[in-house]
Coordinates of C-alpha atoms (C1' of nucleotides) in Angstrom, one line a residue:
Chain A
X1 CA -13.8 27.0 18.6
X2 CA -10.3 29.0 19.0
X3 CA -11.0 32.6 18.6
X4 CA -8.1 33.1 16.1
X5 CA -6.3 30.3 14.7
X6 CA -2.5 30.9 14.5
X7 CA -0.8 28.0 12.2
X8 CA 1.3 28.5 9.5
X9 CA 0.7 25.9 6.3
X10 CA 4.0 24.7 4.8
X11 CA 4.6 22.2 2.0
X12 CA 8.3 20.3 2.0
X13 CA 9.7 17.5 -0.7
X14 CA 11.5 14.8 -0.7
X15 CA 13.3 14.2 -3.9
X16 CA 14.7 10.8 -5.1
X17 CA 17.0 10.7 -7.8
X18 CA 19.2 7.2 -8.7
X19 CA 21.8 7.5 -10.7
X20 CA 25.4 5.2 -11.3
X21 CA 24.1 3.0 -8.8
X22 CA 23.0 5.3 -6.0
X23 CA 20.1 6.5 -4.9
X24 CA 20.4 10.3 -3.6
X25 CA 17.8 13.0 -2.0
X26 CA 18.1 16.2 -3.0
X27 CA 18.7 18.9 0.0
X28 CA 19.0 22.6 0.5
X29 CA 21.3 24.6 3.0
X30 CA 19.1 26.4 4.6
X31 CA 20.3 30.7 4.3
X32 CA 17.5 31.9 6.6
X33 CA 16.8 31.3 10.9
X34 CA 16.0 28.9 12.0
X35 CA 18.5 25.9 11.7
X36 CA 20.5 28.9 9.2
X37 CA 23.3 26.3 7.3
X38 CA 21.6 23.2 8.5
X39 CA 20.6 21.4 5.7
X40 CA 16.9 20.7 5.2
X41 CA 14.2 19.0 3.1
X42 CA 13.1 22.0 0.1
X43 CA 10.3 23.6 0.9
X44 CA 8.0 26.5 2.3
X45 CA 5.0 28.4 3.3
X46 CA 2.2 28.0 1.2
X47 CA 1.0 31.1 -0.8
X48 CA -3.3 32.1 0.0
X49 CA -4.2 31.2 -3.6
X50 CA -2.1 28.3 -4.6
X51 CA -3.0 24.8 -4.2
X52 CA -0.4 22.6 -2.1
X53 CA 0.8 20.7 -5.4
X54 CA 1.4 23.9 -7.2
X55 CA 3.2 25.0 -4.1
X56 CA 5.8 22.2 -3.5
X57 CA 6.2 22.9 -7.6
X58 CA 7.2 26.3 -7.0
X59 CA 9.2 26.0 -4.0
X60 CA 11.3 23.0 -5.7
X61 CA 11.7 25.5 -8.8
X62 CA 12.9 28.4 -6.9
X63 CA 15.1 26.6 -4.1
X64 CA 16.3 23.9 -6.5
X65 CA 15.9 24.2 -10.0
X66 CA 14.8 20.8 -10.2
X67 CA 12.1 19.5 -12.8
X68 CA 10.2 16.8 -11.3
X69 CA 8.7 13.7 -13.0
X70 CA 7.0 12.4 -10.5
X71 CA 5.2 13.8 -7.3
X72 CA 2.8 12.4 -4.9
X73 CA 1.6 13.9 -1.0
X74 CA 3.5 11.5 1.4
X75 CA 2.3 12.7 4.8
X76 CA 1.3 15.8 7.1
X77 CA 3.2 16.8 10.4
X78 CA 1.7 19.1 12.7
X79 CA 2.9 18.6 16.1
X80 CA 3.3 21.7 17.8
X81 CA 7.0 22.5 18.5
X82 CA 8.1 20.9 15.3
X83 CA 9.3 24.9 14.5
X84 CA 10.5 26.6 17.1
X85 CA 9.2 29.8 15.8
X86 CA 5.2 29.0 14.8
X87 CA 2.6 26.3 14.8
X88 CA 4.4 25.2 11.5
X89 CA 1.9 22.3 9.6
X90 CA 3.6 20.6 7.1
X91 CA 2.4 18.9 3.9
X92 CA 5.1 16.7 2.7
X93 CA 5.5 15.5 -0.7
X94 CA 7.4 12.8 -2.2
X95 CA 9.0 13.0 -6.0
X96 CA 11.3 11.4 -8.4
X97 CA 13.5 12.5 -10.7
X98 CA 14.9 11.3 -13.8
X99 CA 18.9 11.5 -13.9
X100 CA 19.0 13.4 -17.0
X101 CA 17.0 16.3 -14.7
X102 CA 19.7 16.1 -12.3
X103 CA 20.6 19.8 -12.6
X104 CA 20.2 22.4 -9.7
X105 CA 21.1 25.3 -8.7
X106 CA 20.1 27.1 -5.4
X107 CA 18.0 30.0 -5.1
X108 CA 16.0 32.1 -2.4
X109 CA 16.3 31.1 0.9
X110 CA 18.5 27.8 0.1
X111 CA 22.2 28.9 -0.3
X112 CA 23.4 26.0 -1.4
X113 CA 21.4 22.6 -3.0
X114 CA 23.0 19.0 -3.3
X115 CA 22.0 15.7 -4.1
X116 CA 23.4 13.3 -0.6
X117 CA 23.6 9.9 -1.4
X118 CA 21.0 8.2 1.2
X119 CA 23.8 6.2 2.5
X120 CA 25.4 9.6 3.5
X121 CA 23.1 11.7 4.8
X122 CA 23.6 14.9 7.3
X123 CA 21.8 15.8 10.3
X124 CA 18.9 17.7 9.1
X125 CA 16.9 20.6 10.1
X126 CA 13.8 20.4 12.1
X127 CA 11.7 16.7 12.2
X128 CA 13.2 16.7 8.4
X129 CA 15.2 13.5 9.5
X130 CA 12.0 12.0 10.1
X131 CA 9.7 12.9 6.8
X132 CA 12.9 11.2 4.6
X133 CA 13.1 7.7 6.8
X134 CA 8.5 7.9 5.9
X135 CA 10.1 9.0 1.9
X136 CA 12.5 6.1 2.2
X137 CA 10.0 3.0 3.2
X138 CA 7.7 4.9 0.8
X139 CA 9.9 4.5 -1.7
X140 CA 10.7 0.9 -0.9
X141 CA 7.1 -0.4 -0.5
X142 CA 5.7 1.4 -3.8
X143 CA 8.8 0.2 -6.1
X144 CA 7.2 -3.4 -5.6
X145 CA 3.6 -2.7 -5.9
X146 CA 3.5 -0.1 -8.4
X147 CA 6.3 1.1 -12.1
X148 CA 7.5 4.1 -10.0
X149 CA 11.3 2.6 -10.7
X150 CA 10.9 4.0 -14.3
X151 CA 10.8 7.5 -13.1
X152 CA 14.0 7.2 -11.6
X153 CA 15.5 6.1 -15.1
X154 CA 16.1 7.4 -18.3
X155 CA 13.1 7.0 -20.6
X156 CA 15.3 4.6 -22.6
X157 CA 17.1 2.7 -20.5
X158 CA 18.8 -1.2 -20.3
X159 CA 17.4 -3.8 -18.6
X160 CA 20.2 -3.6 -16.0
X161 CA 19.8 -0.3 -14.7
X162 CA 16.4 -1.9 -13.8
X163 CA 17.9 -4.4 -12.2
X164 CA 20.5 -2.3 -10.6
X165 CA 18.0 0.1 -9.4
X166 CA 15.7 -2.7 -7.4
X167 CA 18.9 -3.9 -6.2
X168 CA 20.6 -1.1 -4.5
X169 CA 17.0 0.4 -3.0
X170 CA 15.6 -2.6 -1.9
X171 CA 19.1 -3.8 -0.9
X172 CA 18.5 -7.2 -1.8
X173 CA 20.0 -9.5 -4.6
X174 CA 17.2 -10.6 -7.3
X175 CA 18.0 -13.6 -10.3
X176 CA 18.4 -11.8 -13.2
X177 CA 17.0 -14.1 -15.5
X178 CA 13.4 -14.6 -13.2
X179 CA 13.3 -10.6 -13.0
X180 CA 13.5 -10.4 -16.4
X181 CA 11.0 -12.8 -17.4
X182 CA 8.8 -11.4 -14.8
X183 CA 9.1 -7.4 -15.9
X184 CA 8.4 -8.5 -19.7
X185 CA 5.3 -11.1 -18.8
X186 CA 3.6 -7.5 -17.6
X187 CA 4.0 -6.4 -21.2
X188 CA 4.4 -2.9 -19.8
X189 CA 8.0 -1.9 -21.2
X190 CA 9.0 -2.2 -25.1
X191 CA 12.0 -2.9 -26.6
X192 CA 13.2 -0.1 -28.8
X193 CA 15.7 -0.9 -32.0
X194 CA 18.4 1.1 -30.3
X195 CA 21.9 -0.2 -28.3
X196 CA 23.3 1.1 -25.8
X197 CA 27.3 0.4 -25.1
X198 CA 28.9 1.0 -21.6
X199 CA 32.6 1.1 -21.9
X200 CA 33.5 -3.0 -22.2
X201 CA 31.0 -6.0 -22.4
X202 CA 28.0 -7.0 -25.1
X203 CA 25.8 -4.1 -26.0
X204 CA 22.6 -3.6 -24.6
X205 CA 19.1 -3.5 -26.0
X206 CA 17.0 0.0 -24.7
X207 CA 14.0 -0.4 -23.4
X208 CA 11.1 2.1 -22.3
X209 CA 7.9 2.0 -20.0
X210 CA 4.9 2.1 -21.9
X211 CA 2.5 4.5 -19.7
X212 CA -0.7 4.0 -22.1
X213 CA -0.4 0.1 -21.9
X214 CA -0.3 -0.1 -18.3
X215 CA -2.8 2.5 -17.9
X216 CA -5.2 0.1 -20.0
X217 CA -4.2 -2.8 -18.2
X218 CA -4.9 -1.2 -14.7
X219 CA -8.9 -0.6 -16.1
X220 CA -8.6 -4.8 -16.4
X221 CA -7.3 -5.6 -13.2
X222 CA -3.9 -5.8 -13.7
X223 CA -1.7 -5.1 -10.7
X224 CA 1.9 -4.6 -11.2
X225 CA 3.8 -6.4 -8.3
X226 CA 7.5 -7.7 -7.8
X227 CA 7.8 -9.3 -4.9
X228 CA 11.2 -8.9 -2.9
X229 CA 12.2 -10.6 0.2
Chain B
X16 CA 7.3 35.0 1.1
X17 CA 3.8 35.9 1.4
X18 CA 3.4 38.7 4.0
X19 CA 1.1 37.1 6.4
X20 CA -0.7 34.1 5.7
X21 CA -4.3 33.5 5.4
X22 CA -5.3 29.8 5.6
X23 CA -7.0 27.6 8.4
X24 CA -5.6 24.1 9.5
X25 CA -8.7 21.8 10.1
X26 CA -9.0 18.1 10.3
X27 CA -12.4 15.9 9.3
X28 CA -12.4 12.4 9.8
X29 CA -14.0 9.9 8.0
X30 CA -15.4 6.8 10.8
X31 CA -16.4 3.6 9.6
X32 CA -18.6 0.9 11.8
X33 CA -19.6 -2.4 10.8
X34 CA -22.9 -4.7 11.9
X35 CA -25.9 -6.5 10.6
X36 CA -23.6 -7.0 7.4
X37 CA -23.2 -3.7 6.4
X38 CA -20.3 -0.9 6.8
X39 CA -21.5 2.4 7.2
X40 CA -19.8 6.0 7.6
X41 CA -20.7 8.1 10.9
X42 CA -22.0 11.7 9.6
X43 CA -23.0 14.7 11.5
X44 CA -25.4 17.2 10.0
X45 CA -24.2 20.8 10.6
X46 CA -25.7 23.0 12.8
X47 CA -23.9 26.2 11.2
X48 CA -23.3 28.1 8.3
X49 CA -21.8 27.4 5.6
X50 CA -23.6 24.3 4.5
X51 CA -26.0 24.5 7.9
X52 CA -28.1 21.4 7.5
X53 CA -26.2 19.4 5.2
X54 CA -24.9 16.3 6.0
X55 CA -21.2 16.4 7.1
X56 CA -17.6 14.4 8.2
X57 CA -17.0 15.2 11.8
X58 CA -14.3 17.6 12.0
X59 CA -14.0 21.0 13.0
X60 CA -10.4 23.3 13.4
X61 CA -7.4 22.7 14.9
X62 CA -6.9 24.5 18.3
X63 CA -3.0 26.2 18.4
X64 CA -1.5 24.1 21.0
X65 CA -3.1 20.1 20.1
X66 CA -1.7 17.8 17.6
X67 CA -3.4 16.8 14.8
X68 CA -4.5 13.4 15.9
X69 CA -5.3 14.7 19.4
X70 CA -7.6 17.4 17.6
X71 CA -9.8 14.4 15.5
X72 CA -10.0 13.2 18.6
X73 CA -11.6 15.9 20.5
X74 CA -13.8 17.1 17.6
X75 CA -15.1 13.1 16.9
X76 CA -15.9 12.8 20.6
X77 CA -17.5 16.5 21.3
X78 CA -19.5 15.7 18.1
X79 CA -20.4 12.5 17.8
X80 CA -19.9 10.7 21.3
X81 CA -18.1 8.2 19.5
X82 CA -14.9 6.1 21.1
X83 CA -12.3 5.3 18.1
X84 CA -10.4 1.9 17.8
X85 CA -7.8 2.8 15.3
X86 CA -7.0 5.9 13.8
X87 CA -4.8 7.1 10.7
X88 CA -4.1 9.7 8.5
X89 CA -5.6 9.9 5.3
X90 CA -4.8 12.5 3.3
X91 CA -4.6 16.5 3.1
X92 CA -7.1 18.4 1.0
X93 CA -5.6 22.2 0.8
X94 CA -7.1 23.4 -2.4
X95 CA -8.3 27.1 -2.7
X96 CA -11.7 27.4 -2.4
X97 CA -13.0 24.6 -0.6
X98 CA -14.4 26.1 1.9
X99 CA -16.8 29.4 0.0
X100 CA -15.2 31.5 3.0
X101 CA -11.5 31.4 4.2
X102 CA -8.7 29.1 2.8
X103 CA -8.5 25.7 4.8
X104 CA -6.3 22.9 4.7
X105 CA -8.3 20.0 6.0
X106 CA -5.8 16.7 7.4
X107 CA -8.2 14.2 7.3
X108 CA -8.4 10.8 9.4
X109 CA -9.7 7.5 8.8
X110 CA -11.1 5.6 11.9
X111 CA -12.6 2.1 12.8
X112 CA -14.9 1.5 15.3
X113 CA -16.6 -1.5 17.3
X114 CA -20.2 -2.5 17.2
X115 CA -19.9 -1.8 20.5
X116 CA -18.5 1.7 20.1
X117 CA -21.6 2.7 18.2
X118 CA -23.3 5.0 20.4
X119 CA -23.5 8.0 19.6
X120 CA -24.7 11.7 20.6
X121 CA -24.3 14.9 18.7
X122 CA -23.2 18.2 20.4
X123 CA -21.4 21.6 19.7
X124 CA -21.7 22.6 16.2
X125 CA -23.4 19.2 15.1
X126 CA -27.5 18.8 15.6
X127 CA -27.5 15.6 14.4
X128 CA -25.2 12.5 14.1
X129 CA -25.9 9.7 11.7
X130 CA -24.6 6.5 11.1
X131 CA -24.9 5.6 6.9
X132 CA -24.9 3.0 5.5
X133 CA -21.9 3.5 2.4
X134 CA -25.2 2.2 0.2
X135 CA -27.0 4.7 0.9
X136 CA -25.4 8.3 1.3
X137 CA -26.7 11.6 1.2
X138 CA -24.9 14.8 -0.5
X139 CA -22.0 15.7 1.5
X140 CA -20.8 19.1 2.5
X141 CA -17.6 21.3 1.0
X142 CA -15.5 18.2 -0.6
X143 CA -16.2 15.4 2.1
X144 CA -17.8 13.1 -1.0
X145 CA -14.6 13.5 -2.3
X146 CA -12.9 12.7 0.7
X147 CA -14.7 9.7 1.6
X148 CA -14.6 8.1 -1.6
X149 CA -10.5 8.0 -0.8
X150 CA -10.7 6.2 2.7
X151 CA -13.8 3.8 1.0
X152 CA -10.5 2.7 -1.3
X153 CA -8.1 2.6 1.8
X154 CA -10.2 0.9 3.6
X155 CA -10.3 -1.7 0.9
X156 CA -7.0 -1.7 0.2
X157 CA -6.0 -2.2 3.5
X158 CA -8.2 -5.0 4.3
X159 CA -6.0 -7.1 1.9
X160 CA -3.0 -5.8 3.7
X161 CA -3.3 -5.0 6.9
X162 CA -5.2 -7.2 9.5
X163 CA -7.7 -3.7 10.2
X164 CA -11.0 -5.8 10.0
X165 CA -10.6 -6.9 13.6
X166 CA -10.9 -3.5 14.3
X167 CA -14.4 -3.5 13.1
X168 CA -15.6 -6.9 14.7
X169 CA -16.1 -7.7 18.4
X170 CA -13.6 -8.4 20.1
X171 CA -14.6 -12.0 20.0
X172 CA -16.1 -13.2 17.3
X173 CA -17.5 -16.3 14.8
X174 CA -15.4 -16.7 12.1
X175 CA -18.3 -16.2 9.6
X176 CA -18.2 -12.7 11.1
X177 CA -14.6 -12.3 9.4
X178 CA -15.8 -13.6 6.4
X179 CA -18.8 -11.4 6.2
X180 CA -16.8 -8.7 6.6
X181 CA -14.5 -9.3 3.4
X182 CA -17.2 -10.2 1.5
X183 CA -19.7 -7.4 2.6
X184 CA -16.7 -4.7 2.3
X185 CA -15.0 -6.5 -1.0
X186 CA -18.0 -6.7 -2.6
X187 CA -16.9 -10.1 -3.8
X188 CA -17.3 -13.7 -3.1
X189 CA -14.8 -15.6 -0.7
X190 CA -14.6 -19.4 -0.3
X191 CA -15.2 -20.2 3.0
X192 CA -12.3 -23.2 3.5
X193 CA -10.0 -21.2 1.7
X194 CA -10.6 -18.2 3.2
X195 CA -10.4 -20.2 7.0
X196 CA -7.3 -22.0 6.4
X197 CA -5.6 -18.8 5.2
X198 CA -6.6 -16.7 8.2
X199 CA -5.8 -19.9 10.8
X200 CA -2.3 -20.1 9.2
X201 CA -1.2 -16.8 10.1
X202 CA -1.7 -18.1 13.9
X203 CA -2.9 -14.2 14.6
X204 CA -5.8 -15.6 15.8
X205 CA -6.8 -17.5 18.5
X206 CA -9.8 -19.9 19.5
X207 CA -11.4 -18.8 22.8
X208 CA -13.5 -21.4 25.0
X209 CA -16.8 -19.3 24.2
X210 CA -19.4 -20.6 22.2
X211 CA -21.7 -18.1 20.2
X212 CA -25.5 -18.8 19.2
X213 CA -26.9 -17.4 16.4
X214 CA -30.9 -18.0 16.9
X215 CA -30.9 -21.2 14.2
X216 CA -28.0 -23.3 13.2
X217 CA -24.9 -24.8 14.9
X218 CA -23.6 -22.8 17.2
X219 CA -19.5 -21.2 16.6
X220 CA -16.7 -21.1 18.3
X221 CA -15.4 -17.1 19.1
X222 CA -11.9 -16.4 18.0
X223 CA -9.8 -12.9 18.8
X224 CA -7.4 -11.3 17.2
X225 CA -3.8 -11.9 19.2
X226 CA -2.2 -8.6 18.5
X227 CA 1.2 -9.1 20.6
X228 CA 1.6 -12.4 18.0
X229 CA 0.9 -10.2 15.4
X230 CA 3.5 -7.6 16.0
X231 CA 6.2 -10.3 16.7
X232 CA 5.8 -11.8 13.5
X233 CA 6.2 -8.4 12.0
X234 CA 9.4 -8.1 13.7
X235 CA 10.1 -11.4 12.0
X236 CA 9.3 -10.5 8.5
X237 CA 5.9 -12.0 8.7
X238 CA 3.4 -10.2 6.1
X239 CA -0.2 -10.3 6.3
X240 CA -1.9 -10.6 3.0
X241 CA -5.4 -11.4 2.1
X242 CA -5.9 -11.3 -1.9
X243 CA -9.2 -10.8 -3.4
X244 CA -9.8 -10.3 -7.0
Chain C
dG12 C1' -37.1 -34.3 10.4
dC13 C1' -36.0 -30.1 8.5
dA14 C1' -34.0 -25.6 8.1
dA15 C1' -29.9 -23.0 9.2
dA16 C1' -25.3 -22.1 9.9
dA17 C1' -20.6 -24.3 11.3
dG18 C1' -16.9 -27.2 10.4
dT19 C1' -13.6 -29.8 7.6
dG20 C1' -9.5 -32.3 3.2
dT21 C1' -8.0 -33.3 -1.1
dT22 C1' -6.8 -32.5 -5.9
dC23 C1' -5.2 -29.6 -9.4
dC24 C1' -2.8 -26.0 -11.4
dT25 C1' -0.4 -21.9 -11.7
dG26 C1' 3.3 -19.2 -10.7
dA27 C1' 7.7 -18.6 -8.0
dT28 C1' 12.3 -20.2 -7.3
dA29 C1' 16.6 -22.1 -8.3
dC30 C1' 20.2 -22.6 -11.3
dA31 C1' 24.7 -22.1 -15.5
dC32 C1' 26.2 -21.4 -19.9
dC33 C1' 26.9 -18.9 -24.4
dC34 C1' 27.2 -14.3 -26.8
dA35 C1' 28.9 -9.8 -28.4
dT36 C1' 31.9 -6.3 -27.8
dG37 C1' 36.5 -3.5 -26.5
dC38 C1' 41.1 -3.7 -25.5
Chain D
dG2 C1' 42.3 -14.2 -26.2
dC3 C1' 40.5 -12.4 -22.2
dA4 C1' 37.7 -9.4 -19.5
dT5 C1' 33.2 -7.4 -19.1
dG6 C1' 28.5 -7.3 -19.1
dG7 C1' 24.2 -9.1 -21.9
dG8 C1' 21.0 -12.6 -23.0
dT9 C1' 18.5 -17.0 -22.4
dG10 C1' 15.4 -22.2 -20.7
dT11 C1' 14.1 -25.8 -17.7
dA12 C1' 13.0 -28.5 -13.7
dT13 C1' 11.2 -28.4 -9.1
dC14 C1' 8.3 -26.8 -5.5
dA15 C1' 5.0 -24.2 -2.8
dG16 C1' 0.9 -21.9 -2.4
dG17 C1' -3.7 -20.6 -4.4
dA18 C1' -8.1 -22.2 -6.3
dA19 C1' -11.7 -25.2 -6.9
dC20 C1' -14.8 -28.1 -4.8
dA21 C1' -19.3 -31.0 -1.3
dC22 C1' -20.6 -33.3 2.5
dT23 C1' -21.2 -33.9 7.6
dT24 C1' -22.3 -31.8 12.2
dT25 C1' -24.9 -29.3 15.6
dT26 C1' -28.4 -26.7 17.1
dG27 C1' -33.6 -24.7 17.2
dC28 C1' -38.1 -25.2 15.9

DNA sequence: GCAAAAGTGTTCCTGATACACCCATGC
DNA sequence: GCATGGGTGTATCAGGAACACTTTTGC
């Protein structure tokens, strides 16, 4: 057994948010050495007494101002050398945001915060390059297994930002007509009596995820799945 | 910024074997405070200059004797409390091992090492019940996924071996043509010239697992997918 | 010859895929 | 009246599920 034990515990995030057809991640620029005004993933050390999820919460608060709506632990890097100052041990996280949370403002040891289109994405600090491409397949491989797309809309939304959103993420064309029919066999999203109008075109029926049905059909077996590619 | 942090970085990994028809979890029981004599996963604290992985490593084999076939990362369990002394983050592993990987020895802080059945566990230490239960589910999961149980047969091996396994680890009944067919029109496996006896009955053909096929059809969009339930 | 496990095909049915036209609105 | 996006049904096809008898060996 080591005598003394010197590794530092960190937590990072990588954020999703999709909105008018693009799917960004939200980053910091870092104000503090190492990699000072490289942009990086948000995060930080952990405190002694909170746990990892409260953590991530508080760094995202204080760095970002972001309000997240949907957070789960993606993977830990530990490799030494991944900070050139410490044994750095990261806990990364993985969350979603809704559009309508979209606003941020930097705080602490970010100087700056921005939501980068993934298609456009700087050089980032430390292996931070690496935890988004694990976010991105995460992302990718849970959309079709499991109603994480929801999170990433508006709580009412069409039936084309849907469709949009498996679209431009999975970057594959789907038939509207068999994804539709597919989505509303689950019987997990409603159809509310209001209309939404976009500029020119036939109005649009909202719709919304309903999180108790689904729940109940998980305890029977369901198992939400749309198959692409 | 906390002032100077207080936590540990530790990994534990949870090791399943499978023979005689039944999957069972290798377990140390602890030869040191806290928890002396309970039974434990192997695992111990990360030394300041060894990866993660390379640190389940070292602690499975000074503990256990054991030689691991595949090994991933589970998940990180960082909440206060624990462990009843300091903060620790515990990264834990989940392994697969041969039948013929099943010797074992304990040493260093372990008196004893165990291999249990998942039928029959004893009370784990700290939060390891906890911890098992999750890879018990990946392990299932991935089984329908991933083409791991290979990992957990011979080399070579009867097919009923295979289907033993699904059904043994599934807990759930598998038509035996069905269940052939599917596995023999991935092509991932081959027949060998080797004939296997059994004591009574007709004796079977052996069949391995072609792993260079197998990653070239991944490369080729090839998905492996066994659905029960 | 009988007990034990291995090996093997066909039918049916469900669910996925492919595909094109009409509708409601703004300008 | 035309441009824009929304809404809808059917026919075909592929893959999953159900199902039982024959073969080879040991005793």
């Amino acid at each position: 057994m080591p005598a003394i034990q010197d590794i530092k515990v960190a937590v990072d995030a990588v954020v999703f948010g999709y909105d008018a057809k693009q799917l960004s991640v939200l980053l910091i620029k870092r104000g503090v050495e190492p990699f000072k005004d490289s942009w990086a993933l948000p995060g930080g050390l952990v405190m002694d007494n909170e746990s990892l999820e409260t953590a991530v919460t508080r760094e995202l608060k204080e760095e970002t101002g972001v309000q997240i709506d949907y957070l789960e632990q993606l993977y830990t890097f530990g490799k030494p050398g991944r900070d050139p100052r410490n044994r750095v041990v990261s806990v990364s996280y993985f969350g979603l945001v809704r559009p309508n949370h979209f606003k941020i403002q930097a705080a602490t040891d970010a100087k700056e915060v921005q939501w980068f289109p993934v298609k456009e994405l700087p050089d980032l600090a430390f292996d931070h390059g690496t935890i988004l491409n694990m976010a991105k397949e995460r992302l990718k491989a849970k959309l079709q297994y499991q109603p994480i797309g929801f999170d990433l809309l508006n709580k009412e939304f069409p039936f084309s930002d849907l469709e949009n959103l498996y679209t431009t993420i999975l970057d594959h064309k789907i038939d509207r007509r068999n994804f539709r029919k597919k989505i509303l066999s689950f019987e997990i999203v409603e159809e509310t009596d209001k209309i939404h109008q976009k500029g020119s075109g036939r109005p649009a029926k909202l719709f919304k995820f309903n999180n108790k049905k689904y729940n109940q059909l998980l305890n029977e077996g369901f198992h939400f799945e749309i198959k692409i590619v």
